[in-house]
Amino acid sequence: MGKEIMRSLKEDLHDNLIRQAQEAKTADSAFGLLKEAAGVIKVLDHVRFLSVNVPRDVGIRD
């Protein structure tokens, strides 16, 4: 499920925002969409960072 969420964020959300920015009518709206796309990348990087730094036994405690 995690891989699917990461793929969906990248391919669906991020790439869609980039396409919308390319088709935007004004520079301001394009800039806003690009900032949103950058935020998606930051979220992906943060989740990747957390997944690398979580001890393996943390998930087993449930």
mmCIF file of C-alpha atoms in Angstrom:
data_model
loop_
_atom_site.group_PDB
_atom_site.id
_atom_site.type_symbol
_atom_site.label_atom_id
_atom_site.label_comp_id
_atom_site.label_asym_id
_atom_site.label_seq_id
_atom_site.Cartn_x
_atom_site.Cartn_y
_atom_site.Cartn_z
ATOM 1 C CA MET A 1 0.000 0.000 0.000
ATOM 2 C CA GLY A 2 2.828 2.427 0.806
ATOM 3 C CA LYS A 3 4.385 2.068 -2.630
ATOM 4 C CA GLU A 4 0.993 2.741 -4.233
ATOM 5 C CA ILE A 5 0.531 5.903 -2.155
ATOM 6 C CA MET A 6 3.997 7.144 -3.131
ATOM 7 C CA ARG A 7 3.317 6.367 -6.797
ATOM 8 C CA SER A 8 -0.045 8.085 -6.650
ATOM 9 C CA LEU A 9 1.414 11.207 -5.076
ATOM 10 C CA LYS A 10 4.148 11.420 -7.685
ATOM 11 C CA GLU A 11 2.386 10.359 -10.844
ATOM 12 C CA ASP A 12 -1.152 11.502 -10.188
ATOM 13 C CA LEU A 13 -0.907 14.554 -7.964
ATOM 14 C CA HIS A 14 2.519 16.024 -8.761
ATOM 15 C CA ASP A 15 2.446 15.402 -12.504
ATOM 16 C CA ASN A 16 -1.134 16.686 -12.742
ATOM 17 C CA LEU A 17 -0.140 19.898 -10.954
ATOM 18 C CA ILE A 18 2.754 20.386 -13.381
ATOM 19 C CA ARG A 19 0.426 19.907 -16.361
ATOM 20 C CA GLN A 20 -2.043 22.395 -14.898
ATOM 21 C CA ALA A 21 0.766 24.902 -14.379
ATOM 22 C CA GLN A 22 1.821 24.535 -18.011
ATOM 23 C CA GLU A 23 -1.745 25.237 -19.125
ATOM 24 C CA ALA A 24 -2.397 28.067 -16.652
ATOM 25 C CA LYS A 25 -3.725 31.339 -18.024
ATOM 26 C CA THR A 26 -1.741 33.607 -15.706
ATOM 27 C CA ALA A 27 1.770 33.522 -14.327
ATOM 28 C CA ASP A 28 0.414 33.839 -10.781
ATOM 29 C CA SER A 29 -1.729 30.729 -11.043
ATOM 30 C CA ALA A 30 1.113 28.800 -12.695
ATOM 31 C CA PHE A 31 3.443 29.837 -9.887
ATOM 32 C CA GLY A 32 0.935 28.710 -7.264
ATOM 33 C CA LEU A 33 0.531 25.321 -8.921
ATOM 34 C CA LEU A 34 4.301 24.896 -9.141
ATOM 35 C CA LYS A 35 4.601 25.706 -5.437
ATOM 36 C CA GLU A 36 2.001 23.007 -4.711
ATOM 37 C CA ALA A 37 3.954 20.521 -6.832
ATOM 38 C CA ALA A 38 7.112 21.409 -4.903
ATOM 39 C CA GLY A 39 5.204 20.724 -1.692
ATOM 40 C CA VAL A 40 4.286 17.264 -2.942
ATOM 41 C CA ILE A 41 7.966 16.539 -3.590
ATOM 42 C CA LYS A 42 8.808 17.706 -0.061
ATOM 43 C CA VAL A 43 6.179 15.342 1.355
ATOM 44 C CA LEU A 44 7.584 12.446 -0.667
ATOM 45 C CA ASP A 45 11.118 13.215 0.524
ATOM 46 C CA HIS A 46 9.934 13.452 4.122
ATOM 47 C CA VAL A 47 8.110 10.115 3.970
ATOM 48 C CA ARG A 48 11.156 8.470 2.383
ATOM 49 C CA PHE A 49 13.366 9.917 5.120
ATOM 50 C CA LEU A 50 11.044 8.598 7.826
ATOM 51 C CA SER A 51 10.847 5.156 6.254
ATOM 52 C CA VAL A 52 14.635 4.849 6.252
ATOM 53 C CA ASN A 53 15.055 5.986 9.859
ATOM 54 C CA VAL A 54 12.345 3.904 11.567
ATOM 55 C CA PRO A 55 13.708 0.980 13.588
ATOM 56 C CA ARG A 56 12.476 -2.341 12.242
ATOM 57 C CA ASP A 57 10.923 -3.503 15.509
ATOM 58 C CA VAL A 58 8.639 -0.440 15.832
ATOM 59 C CA GLY A 59 6.074 -1.868 13.419
ATOM 60 C CA ILE A 60 6.130 -5.272 15.079
ATOM 61 C CA ARG A 61 4.909 -3.956 18.467
ATOM 62 C CA ASP A 62 1.249 -3.823 17.422
#
